[in-house]
Amino acid sequence: MSLRGKKIVLGITGSIAAYKAADLTRRLVKAGAEVQPVMTAAAGRFIPPLTIATLAGREVLSELFPEAGEAQTAWTKHVDLGLWADGVVIAPATAQTLAKLAGGFCDSMLTAVVLSARCPVLVAPAMDHDMWGHPATRRNVATLQADGVTVVPPAHGELASGLIGDGRLPEPEDLVAQIGRWLDESGERGIGHDAARLGAEADAPASLAGRHVLVTAGPTREALDPVRFLSNGSTGQMGFALAAAAARRGARVTLLAGPVALDTPPGVERVDIVTADDLLQAALAHAEADVVIAAAAVSDYAPAEPADRKLKKGDDDLTLRLRRTPDVLGTLGAQKRDGQTLVGFALETHDGEAHARGKLARKHLDWIALNVQGEPGAGMGAATNRVTLLGADGARVEIPTAPKAEVAEAILDVLASSPSGGDAR
């Protein structure tokens, strides 16, 4: 990732995750960026400003007003930095910092820089799991996103409190990659604080802050014997892309993942399942979700009597008796509550739209995403996808062939912008 020539104000606030700011600073500089560090007083309790200054090659700024001996015009540095920077990055951003930024408070050099900035702003929150999930924090995140601020969801894992959950600052190498993409995309769209003030925040992804999104992904496996199973070719890429996109929009995301070789997206709670029965139980445990996106490829049949020992070769022909697996999506649709949005997927080989619309009606869905196996660039195993979204109200939206991450964003855009099937925002 090259950031050559980019000017970045790096804000560091008082979280235990501030220790990662040293590595983040080093990596940003190594990528070619000019980094101006700005630390809050609380951040200095976790990492010495001298460490950050040495790595950045610039003096750390902290105080809003000039100290003894400084020029009296030094108090306008926040204005100068707001004009100088290509982007303001706050990592880690504490709950206190999010609250101050959402409320427009200006009591430190960092908050003054943000209010003065004419460039995009990105925050990477880090805090305890319960603090991240608190309604006040979710409101503040939603406010910031509405103002055009990009929020990188915290990662899932062990926290300083000893709890396990969402709240970890993503690893510095991941942050640098996200910062690079963010600056490129912001430059293409022209998104900054001035643009947001003028109403261009509509160009940014619709917020899902405060919403619970449940995504199912990957295949299921149904045991034939201890070493063999019935399954399908799903890689889980589409479902994982949808989970990652929802997390980037501030949602609390639960991902029910079949057996796939994919890393958990940052900020996503992952529950691993194997069989269709496993998936049903896990889905029912999270059935209160505001938005359910069922992208998993569930095996429709399972061996009725799986062997407890490995089957050996015998006759040339082997007859299997199969049973139907539970209808996970149909079960969720039958108990769907008011205000909940339910989205299914239909992978077809022929008569796709007719089959998809039938599934849409039978399972009480709000939307169904139709893709065709065998079509170039679509279906299982492909890095790209092409989707036709069909709505319960008759809506039909074509999403052209694109990487699955882009298709996921387009699907969420449709859910957020259309009244079909309830409020996905």
GROMACS .gro file of C-alpha atoms in nm:
model
  425
    1MET     CA    1   0.000   0.000   0.000
    2SER     CA    2   0.155   0.332  -0.112
    3LEU     CA    3   0.065   0.654   0.066
    4ARG     CA    4   0.344   0.854  -0.097
    5GLY     CA    5   0.284   1.225  -0.067
    6LYS     CA    6  -0.026   1.190   0.152
    7LYS     CA    7  -0.048   1.424   0.452
    8ILE     CA    8  -0.216   1.258   0.748
    9VAL     CA    9  -0.304   1.399   1.089
   10LEU     CA   10  -0.290   1.099   1.323
   11GLY     CA   11  -0.498   1.148   1.636
   12ILE     CA   12  -0.421   0.924   1.933
   13THR     CA   13  -0.655   0.912   2.234
   14GLY     CA   14  -0.652   0.756   2.579
   15SER     CA   15  -0.713   0.387   2.515
   16ILE     CA   16  -0.492   0.095   2.613
   17ALA     CA   17  -0.478   0.032   2.238
   18ALA     CA   18  -0.266   0.348   2.207
   19TYR     CA   19   0.037   0.122   2.217
   20LYS     CA   20  -0.052   0.014   1.862
   21ALA     CA   21  -0.024   0.376   1.749
   22ALA     CA   22   0.355   0.344   1.747
   23ASP     CA   23   0.344   0.063   1.492
   24LEU     CA   24   0.070   0.244   1.299
   25THR     CA   25   0.283   0.560   1.280
   26ARG     CA   26   0.584   0.361   1.162
   27ARG     CA   27   0.386   0.185   0.892
   28LEU     CA   28   0.223   0.506   0.765
   29VAL     CA   29   0.564   0.673   0.735
   30LYS     CA   30   0.711   0.364   0.568
   31ALA     CA   31   0.425   0.377   0.315
   32GLY     CA   32   0.532   0.729   0.221
   33ALA     CA   33   0.291   0.943   0.423
   34GLU     CA   34   0.375   1.260   0.610
   35VAL     CA   35   0.233   1.206   0.957
   36GLN     CA   36   0.152   1.484   1.203
   37PRO     CA   37   0.068   1.322   1.538
   38VAL     CA   38  -0.184   1.485   1.770
   39MET     CA   39  -0.230   1.326   2.111
   40THR     CA   40  -0.481   1.388   2.387
   41ALA     CA   41  -0.351   1.427   2.742
   42ALA     CA   42  -0.495   1.086   2.832
   43ALA     CA   43  -0.310   0.919   2.543
   44GLY     CA   44   0.020   1.027   2.700
   45ARG     CA   45  -0.061   0.803   2.998
   46PHE     CA   46  -0.039   0.497   2.773
   47ILE     CA   47   0.244   0.581   2.533
   48PRO     CA   48   0.514   0.852   2.561
   49PRO     CA   49   0.477   1.135   2.307
   50LEU     CA   50   0.853   1.111   2.251
   51THR     CA   51   0.808   0.763   2.101
   52ILE     CA   52   0.545   0.884   1.854
   53ALA     CA   53   0.741   1.200   1.769
   54THR     CA   54   1.054   0.997   1.694
   55LEU     CA   55   0.867   0.759   1.464
   56ALA     CA   56   0.676   1.038   1.287
   57GLY     CA   57   0.972   1.274   1.261
   58ARG     CA   58   0.745   1.555   1.381
   59GLU     CA   59   0.665   1.716   1.713
   60VAL     CA   60   0.356   1.578   1.883
   61LEU     CA   61   0.085   1.840   1.929
   62SER     CA   62  -0.144   1.823   2.227
   63GLU     CA   63  -0.226   2.162   2.379
   64LEU     CA   64  -0.466   2.394   2.199
   65PHE     CA   65  -0.314   2.711   2.340
   66PRO     CA   66   0.053   2.805   2.300
   67GLU     CA   67   0.295   2.729   2.580
   68ALA     CA   68   0.537   2.981   2.728
   69GLY     CA   69   0.789   3.093   2.468
   70GLU     CA   70   0.576   2.994   2.168
   71ALA     CA   71   0.451   3.254   1.925
   72GLN     CA   72   0.107   3.376   2.021
   73THR     CA   73  -0.023   3.278   1.677
   74ALA     CA   74   0.056   2.913   1.757
   75TRP     CA   75  -0.297   2.865   1.880
   76THR     CA   76  -0.414   2.868   1.516
   77LYS     CA   77  -0.222   2.549   1.437
   78HIS     CA   78  -0.549   2.357   1.429
   79VAL     CA   79  -0.665   2.574   1.139
   80ASP     CA   80  -0.337   2.527   0.954
   81LEU     CA   81  -0.352   2.149   1.001
   82GLY     CA   82  -0.713   2.139   0.883
   83LEU     CA   83  -0.599   2.296   0.558
   84TRP     CA   84  -0.274   2.095   0.531
   85ALA     CA   85  -0.406   1.741   0.577
   86ASP     CA   86  -0.535   1.502   0.311
   87GLY     CA   87  -0.702   1.306   0.588
   88VAL     CA   88  -0.748   1.297   0.964
   89VAL     CA   89  -0.720   0.951   1.122
   90ILE     CA   90  -0.802   0.892   1.490
   91ALA     CA   91  -0.674   0.553   1.605
   92PRO     CA   92  -0.756   0.455   1.868
   93ALA     CA   93  -1.071   0.660   1.923
   94THR     CA   94  -1.221   0.624   2.271
   95ALA     CA   95  -1.592   0.643   2.357
   96GLN     CA   96  -1.520   0.985   2.509
   97THR     CA   97  -1.364   1.106   2.185
   98LEU     CA   98  -1.658   0.979   1.977
   99ALA     CA   99  -1.897   1.160   2.210
  100LYS     CA  100  -1.700   1.485   2.184
  101LEU     CA  101  -1.679   1.470   1.806
  102ALA     CA  102  -2.048   1.384   1.771
  103GLY     CA  103  -2.137   1.676   1.998
  104GLY     CA  104  -1.903   1.922   1.828
  105PHE     CA  105  -1.697   1.983   2.144
  106CYS     CA  106  -1.367   2.165   2.095
  107ASP     CA  107  -1.157   2.135   2.410
  108SER     CA  108  -0.829   1.998   2.275
  109MET     CA  109  -0.599   2.034   1.978
  110LEU     CA  110  -0.739   1.710   1.831
  111THR     CA  111  -1.106   1.808   1.846
  112ALA     CA  112  -1.018   2.155   1.713
  113VAL     CA  113  -0.834   2.001   1.417
  114VAL     CA  114  -1.134   1.781   1.335
  115LEU     CA  115  -1.373   2.077   1.344
  116SER     CA  116  -1.136   2.276   1.121
  117ALA     CA  117  -1.059   1.997   0.874
  118ARG     CA  118  -1.155   2.036   0.510
  119CYS     CA  119  -1.052   1.677   0.442
  120PRO     CA  120  -1.207   1.337   0.516
  121VAL     CA  121  -1.203   1.207   0.873
  122LEU     CA  122  -1.170   0.843   0.977
  123VAL     CA  123  -1.206   0.706   1.330
  124ALA     CA  124  -1.110   0.359   1.453
  125PRO     CA  125  -1.286   0.306   1.788
  126ALA     CA  126  -1.130   0.091   2.061
  127MET     CA  127  -1.302   0.025   2.392
  128ASP     CA  128  -1.464  -0.245   2.600
  129HIS     CA  129  -1.732  -0.457   2.431
  130ASP     CA  130  -2.017  -0.322   2.645
  131MET     CA  131  -1.908   0.038   2.588
  132TRP     CA  132  -1.905  -0.018   2.210
  133GLY     CA  133  -2.254  -0.169   2.222
  134HIS     CA  134  -2.403   0.097   2.452
  135PRO     CA  135  -2.692   0.291   2.294
  136ALA     CA  136  -2.515   0.623   2.358
  137THR     CA  137  -2.207   0.507   2.166
  138ARG     CA  138  -2.422   0.375   1.883
  139ARG     CA  139  -2.600   0.711   1.861
  140ASN     CA  140  -2.269   0.893   1.850
  141VAL     CA  141  -2.138   0.663   1.577
  142ALA     CA  142  -2.455   0.717   1.373
  143THR     CA  143  -2.417   1.095   1.412
  144LEU     CA  144  -2.056   1.086   1.296
  145GLN     CA  145  -2.142   0.873   0.995
  146ALA     CA  146  -2.424   1.107   0.904
  147ASP     CA  147  -2.168   1.391   0.917
  148GLY     CA  148  -1.951   1.205   0.664
  149VAL     CA  149  -1.700   1.053   0.906
  150THR     CA  150  -1.577   0.704   0.817
  151VAL     CA  151  -1.595   0.460   1.110
  152VAL     CA  152  -1.377   0.148   1.106
  153PRO     CA  153  -1.558  -0.108   1.328
  154PRO     CA  154  -1.350  -0.256   1.609
  155ALA     CA  155  -1.226  -0.612   1.577
  156HIS     CA  156  -1.356  -0.908   1.778
  157GLY     CA  157  -1.130  -1.076   2.034
  158GLU     CA  158  -0.990  -1.068   2.385
  159LEU     CA  159  -1.008  -0.724   2.547
  160ALA     CA  160  -0.801  -0.561   2.820
  161SER     CA  161  -1.087  -0.622   3.064
  162GLY     CA  162  -1.055  -0.996   3.008
  163LEU     CA  163  -1.386  -1.011   2.823
  164ILE     CA  164  -1.413  -1.138   2.468
  165GLY     CA  165  -1.611  -0.935   2.219
  166ASP     CA  166  -1.603  -0.643   1.977
  167GLY     CA  167  -1.377  -0.358   2.087
  168ARG     CA  168  -1.020  -0.428   1.975
  169LEU     CA  169  -0.838  -0.181   1.756
  170PRO     CA  170  -0.767  -0.356   1.422
  171GLU     CA  171  -0.404  -0.448   1.364
  172PRO     CA  172  -0.187  -0.164   1.226
  173GLU     CA  173  -0.117  -0.339   0.895
  174ASP     CA  174  -0.492  -0.376   0.837
  175LEU     CA  175  -0.553  -0.014   0.931
  176VAL     CA  176  -0.288   0.111   0.689
  177ALA     CA  177  -0.452  -0.084   0.407
  178GLN     CA  178  -0.794   0.057   0.498
  179ILE     CA  179  -0.656   0.410   0.524
  180GLY     CA  180  -0.502   0.379   0.177
  181ARG     CA  181  -0.829   0.262   0.022
  182TRP     CA  182  -1.025   0.525   0.212
  183LEU     CA  183  -0.806   0.811   0.091
  184ASP     CA  184  -0.827   0.685  -0.266
  185GLU     CA  185  -1.206   0.653  -0.252
  186SER     CA  186  -1.248   0.986  -0.075
  187GLY     CA  187  -1.038   1.156  -0.339
  188GLU     CA  188  -1.250   1.005  -0.618
  189ARG     CA  189  -1.576   1.114  -0.453
  190GLY     CA  190  -1.449   1.446  -0.322
  191ILE     CA  191  -1.581   1.369   0.026
  192GLY     CA  192  -1.459   1.591   0.307
  193HIS     CA  193  -1.608   1.792   0.591
  194ASP     CA  194  -1.695   2.081   0.359
  195ALA     CA  195  -1.876   1.839   0.130
  196ALA     CA  196  -2.059   1.687   0.422
  197ARG     CA  197  -2.167   2.032   0.543
  198LEU     CA  198  -2.308   2.099   0.196
  199GLY     CA  199  -2.513   1.780   0.202
  200ALA     CA  200  -2.287   1.546   0.009
  201GLU     CA  201  -2.302   1.292   0.289
  202ALA     CA  202  -2.555   1.112   0.072
  203ASP     CA  203  -2.257   0.981  -0.126
  204ALA     CA  204  -2.132   0.791   0.179
  205PRO     CA  205  -2.270   0.443   0.261
  206ALA     CA  206  -2.598   0.445   0.450
  207SER     CA  207  -2.548   0.387   0.820
  208LEU     CA  208  -2.649   0.066   0.996
  209ALA     CA  209  -2.534   0.195   1.335
  210GLY     CA  210  -2.740   0.054   1.617
  211ARG     CA  211  -2.882  -0.225   1.399
  212HIS     CA  212  -2.823  -0.598   1.444
  213VAL     CA  213  -2.749  -0.774   1.115
  214LEU     CA  214  -2.746  -1.154   1.095
  215VAL     CA  215  -2.565  -1.307   0.794
  216THR     CA  216  -2.538  -1.673   0.703
  217ALA     CA  217  -2.255  -1.784   0.475
  218GLY     CA  218  -2.084  -2.086   0.323
  219PRO     CA  219  -2.198  -2.446   0.281
  220THR     CA  220  -2.333  -2.697   0.527
  221ARG     CA  221  -2.202  -3.054   0.550
  222GLU     CA  222  -2.416  -3.358   0.618
  223ALA     CA  223  -2.224  -3.665   0.737
  224LEU     CA  224  -2.242  -3.987   0.538
  225ASP     CA  225  -1.993  -4.157   0.769
  226PRO     CA  226  -1.715  -4.024   0.997
  227VAL     CA  227  -1.500  -3.919   0.698
  228ARG     CA  228  -1.743  -3.842   0.414
  229PHE     CA  229  -2.022  -3.592   0.376
  230LEU     CA  230  -2.273  -3.439   0.134
  231SER     CA  231  -2.215  -3.070   0.063
  232ASN     CA  232  -2.179  -2.815  -0.217
  233GLY     CA  233  -1.919  -2.582  -0.365
  234SER     CA  234  -1.998  -2.265  -0.172
  235THR     CA  235  -1.686  -2.078  -0.059
  236GLY     CA  236  -1.870  -1.828   0.164
  237GLN     CA  237  -1.716  -1.526  -0.012
  238MET     CA  238  -2.048  -1.352  -0.080
  239GLY     CA  239  -2.176  -1.390   0.275
  240PHE     CA  240  -1.847  -1.281   0.428
  241ALA     CA  241  -1.843  -0.975   0.199
  242LEU     CA  242  -2.194  -0.884   0.315
  243ALA     CA  243  -2.094  -0.923   0.681
  244ALA     CA  244  -1.787  -0.703   0.629
  245ALA     CA  245  -1.990  -0.436   0.447
  246ALA     CA  246  -2.254  -0.426   0.721
  247ALA     CA  247  -1.986  -0.393   0.989
  248ARG     CA  248  -1.825  -0.103   0.801
  249ARG     CA  249  -2.160   0.071   0.815
  250GLY     CA  250  -2.166   0.045   1.194
  251ALA     CA  251  -2.394  -0.257   1.240
  252ARG     CA  252  -2.354  -0.520   1.509
  253VAL     CA  253  -2.298  -0.818   1.284
  254THR     CA  254  -2.339  -1.186   1.367
  255LEU     CA  255  -2.200  -1.419   1.100
  256LEU     CA  256  -2.310  -1.782   1.097
  257ALA     CA  257  -2.035  -1.948   0.896
  258GLY     CA  258  -2.026  -2.295   0.748
  259PRO     CA  259  -1.692  -2.474   0.699
  260VAL     CA  260  -1.492  -2.226   0.486
  261ALA     CA  261  -1.129  -2.108   0.470
  262LEU     CA  262  -1.194  -1.738   0.525
  263ASP     CA  263  -1.080  -1.496   0.797
  264THR     CA  264  -1.343  -1.328   1.012
  265PRO     CA  265  -1.404  -0.969   0.894
  266PRO     CA  266  -1.310  -0.695   1.144
  267GLY     CA  267  -1.586  -0.609   1.388
  268VAL     CA  268  -1.790  -0.923   1.314
  269GLU     CA  269  -1.901  -1.185   1.568
  270ARG     CA  270  -1.856  -1.526   1.406
  271VAL     CA  271  -2.038  -1.846   1.498
  272ASP     CA  272  -1.915  -2.159   1.318
  273ILE     CA  273  -2.168  -2.423   1.215
  274VAL     CA  274  -2.142  -2.748   1.018
  275THR     CA  275  -2.485  -2.898   0.950
  276ALA     CA  276  -2.821  -2.753   0.850
  277ASP     CA  277  -2.949  -2.843   1.197
  278ASP     CA  278  -2.660  -2.645   1.349
  279LEU     CA  279  -2.748  -2.349   1.129
  280LEU     CA  280  -3.115  -2.357   1.227
  281GLN     CA  281  -3.035  -2.355   1.600
  282ALA     CA  282  -2.783  -2.072   1.562
  283ALA     CA  283  -3.022  -1.870   1.345
  284LEU     CA  284  -3.306  -1.910   1.595
  285ALA     CA  285  -3.073  -1.791   1.872
  286HIS     CA  286  -3.026  -1.464   1.679
  287ALA     CA  287  -3.369  -1.440   1.519
  288GLU     CA  288  -3.429  -1.101   1.683
  289ALA     CA  289  -3.188  -0.937   1.435
  290ASP     CA  290  -3.316  -0.628   1.254
  291VAL     CA  291  -3.183  -0.750   0.919
  292VAL     CA  292  -3.129  -1.115   0.823
  293ILE     CA  293  -2.931  -1.192   0.506
  294ALA     CA  294  -2.931  -1.564   0.431
  295ALA     CA  295  -2.644  -1.621   0.189
  296ALA     CA  296  -2.554  -1.971   0.308
  297ALA     CA  297  -2.586  -2.263   0.066
  298VAL     CA  298  -2.775  -2.508   0.284
  299SER     CA  299  -2.776  -2.877   0.191
  300ASP     CA  300  -3.137  -2.970   0.116
  301TYR     CA  301  -3.087  -3.337   0.201
  302ALA     CA  302  -2.884  -3.538   0.453
  303PRO     CA  303  -2.825  -3.911   0.490
  304ALA     CA  304  -3.114  -4.053   0.691
  305GLU     CA  305  -2.889  -4.297   0.876
  306PRO     CA  306  -2.523  -4.187   0.872
  307ALA     CA  307  -2.283  -4.472   0.944
  308ASP     CA  308  -2.083  -4.462   1.266
  309ARG     CA  309  -1.788  -4.629   1.090
  310LYS     CA  310  -1.622  -4.560   0.757
  311LEU     CA  311  -1.816  -4.729   0.479
  312LYS     CA  312  -1.608  -4.983   0.288
  313LYS     CA  313  -1.627  -5.068  -0.079
  314GLY     CA  314  -1.879  -5.338  -0.149
  315ASP     CA  315  -2.125  -5.360  -0.434
  316ASP     CA  316  -2.071  -5.150  -0.743
  317ASP     CA  317  -2.387  -4.959  -0.658
  318LEU     CA  318  -2.461  -4.790  -0.324
  319THR     CA  319  -2.813  -4.683  -0.237
  320LEU     CA  320  -2.855  -4.398   0.010
  321ARG     CA  321  -3.176  -4.300   0.182
  322LEU     CA  322  -3.190  -3.924   0.236
  323ARG     CA  323  -3.402  -3.703   0.457
  324ARG     CA  324  -3.495  -3.339   0.412
  325THR     CA  325  -3.294  -3.097   0.620
  326PRO     CA  326  -3.472  -2.818   0.808
  327ASP     CA  327  -3.583  -2.514   0.608
  328VAL     CA  328  -3.384  -2.246   0.790
  329LEU     CA  329  -3.500  -1.951   0.582
  330GLY     CA  330  -3.860  -2.071   0.575
  331THR     CA  331  -3.859  -2.104   0.955
  332LEU     CA  332  -3.728  -1.749   0.998
  333GLY     CA  333  -3.980  -1.619   0.746
  334ALA     CA  334  -4.270  -1.788   0.925
  335GLN     CA  335  -4.190  -1.604   1.248
  336LYS     CA  336  -4.076  -1.276   1.095
  337ARG     CA  337  -4.163  -0.977   1.311
  338ASP     CA  338  -4.279  -0.629   1.210
  339GLY     CA  339  -3.993  -0.405   1.104
  340GLN     CA  340  -3.757  -0.694   1.036
  341THR     CA  341  -3.597  -0.724   0.691
  342LEU     CA  342  -3.541  -1.076   0.557
  343VAL     CA  343  -3.321  -1.132   0.252
  344GLY     CA  344  -3.260  -1.465   0.082
  345PHE     CA  345  -3.041  -1.591  -0.202
  346ALA     CA  346  -3.141  -1.812  -0.493
  347LEU     CA  347  -2.872  -1.986  -0.697
  348GLU     CA  348  -3.038  -2.124  -1.007
  349THR     CA  349  -2.938  -2.299  -1.329
  350HIS     CA  350  -3.261  -2.245  -1.528
  351ASP     CA  351  -3.587  -2.047  -1.508
  352GLY     CA  352  -3.407  -1.841  -1.245
  353GLU     CA  353  -3.647  -1.553  -1.200
  354ALA     CA  354  -3.956  -1.773  -1.178
  355HIS     CA  355  -3.793  -1.999  -0.918
  356ALA     CA  356  -3.662  -1.700  -0.721
  357ARG     CA  357  -3.998  -1.524  -0.711
  358GLY     CA  358  -4.160  -1.846  -0.592
  359LYS     CA  359  -3.907  -1.873  -0.309
  360LEU     CA  360  -3.958  -1.504  -0.226
  361ALA     CA  361  -4.330  -1.560  -0.172
  362ARG     CA  362  -4.316  -1.902  -0.004
  363LYS     CA  363  -4.066  -1.796   0.258
  364HIS     CA  364  -4.214  -1.452   0.332
  365LEU     CA  365  -3.899  -1.268   0.224
  366ASP     CA  366  -3.862  -0.898   0.160
  367TRP     CA  367  -3.586  -0.943  -0.099
  368ILE     CA  368  -3.421  -1.228  -0.281
  369ALA     CA  369  -3.085  -1.209  -0.460
  370LEU     CA  370  -3.086  -1.421  -0.775
  371ASN     CA  371  -2.760  -1.540  -0.927
  372VAL     CA  372  -2.708  -1.801  -1.197
  373GLN     CA  373  -2.457  -2.084  -1.162
  374GLY     CA  374  -2.251  -2.126  -1.477
  375GLU     CA  375  -2.292  -1.766  -1.586
  376PRO     CA  376  -1.946  -1.608  -1.642
  377GLY     CA  377  -1.829  -1.423  -1.331
  378ALA     CA  378  -2.117  -1.535  -1.110
  379GLY     CA  379  -2.213  -1.810  -0.869
  380MET     CA  380  -2.019  -2.038  -0.636
  381GLY     CA  381  -1.643  -2.021  -0.632
  382ALA     CA  382  -1.613  -1.702  -0.840
  383ALA     CA  383  -1.441  -1.392  -0.705
  384THR     CA  384  -1.710  -1.181  -0.870
  385ASN     CA  385  -2.087  -1.202  -0.884
  386ARG     CA  386  -2.383  -1.069  -1.079
  387VAL     CA  387  -2.707  -1.039  -0.889
  388THR     CA  388  -3.067  -0.954  -0.967
  389LEU     CA  389  -3.248  -0.829  -0.656
  390LEU     CA  390  -3.619  -0.902  -0.653
  391GLY     CA  391  -3.843  -0.729  -0.398
  392ALA     CA  392  -4.168  -0.844  -0.241
  393ASP     CA  393  -4.328  -0.526  -0.379
  394GLY     CA  394  -4.231  -0.619  -0.735
  395ALA     CA  395  -3.908  -0.421  -0.743
  396ARG     CA  396  -3.630  -0.551  -0.968
  397VAL     CA  397  -3.272  -0.422  -0.939
  398GLU     CA  398  -2.984  -0.544  -1.158
  399ILE     CA  399  -2.639  -0.539  -0.996
  400PRO     CA  400  -2.379  -0.588  -1.271
  401THR     CA  401  -2.081  -0.819  -1.252
  402ALA     CA  402  -1.830  -0.689  -0.996
  403PRO     CA  403  -1.607  -0.816  -0.713
  404LYS     CA  404  -1.820  -0.964  -0.438
  405ALA     CA  405  -1.721  -0.687  -0.195
  406GLU     CA  406  -1.868  -0.430  -0.436
  407VAL     CA  407  -2.179  -0.641  -0.495
  408ALA     CA  408  -2.227  -0.659  -0.116
  409GLU     CA  409  -2.213  -0.279  -0.089
  410ALA     CA  410  -2.461  -0.245  -0.374
  411ILE     CA  411  -2.703  -0.487  -0.206
  412LEU     CA  412  -2.690  -0.291   0.120
  413ASP     CA  413  -2.740   0.033  -0.071
  414VAL     CA  414  -3.061  -0.108  -0.222
  415LEU     CA  415  -3.186  -0.227   0.117
  416ALA     CA  416  -3.118   0.114   0.269
  417SER     CA  417  -3.273   0.320  -0.010
  418SER     CA  418  -3.592   0.127  -0.084
  419PRO     CA  419  -3.902   0.092   0.133
  420SER     CA  420  -3.955  -0.261   0.005
  421GLY     CA  421  -3.950  -0.506   0.289
  422GLY     CA  422  -3.918  -0.268   0.580
  423ASP     CA  423  -3.646  -0.042   0.710
  424ALA     CA  424  -3.296  -0.178   0.657
  425ARG     CA  425  -3.146   0.144   0.778
   0.00000   0.00000   0.00000
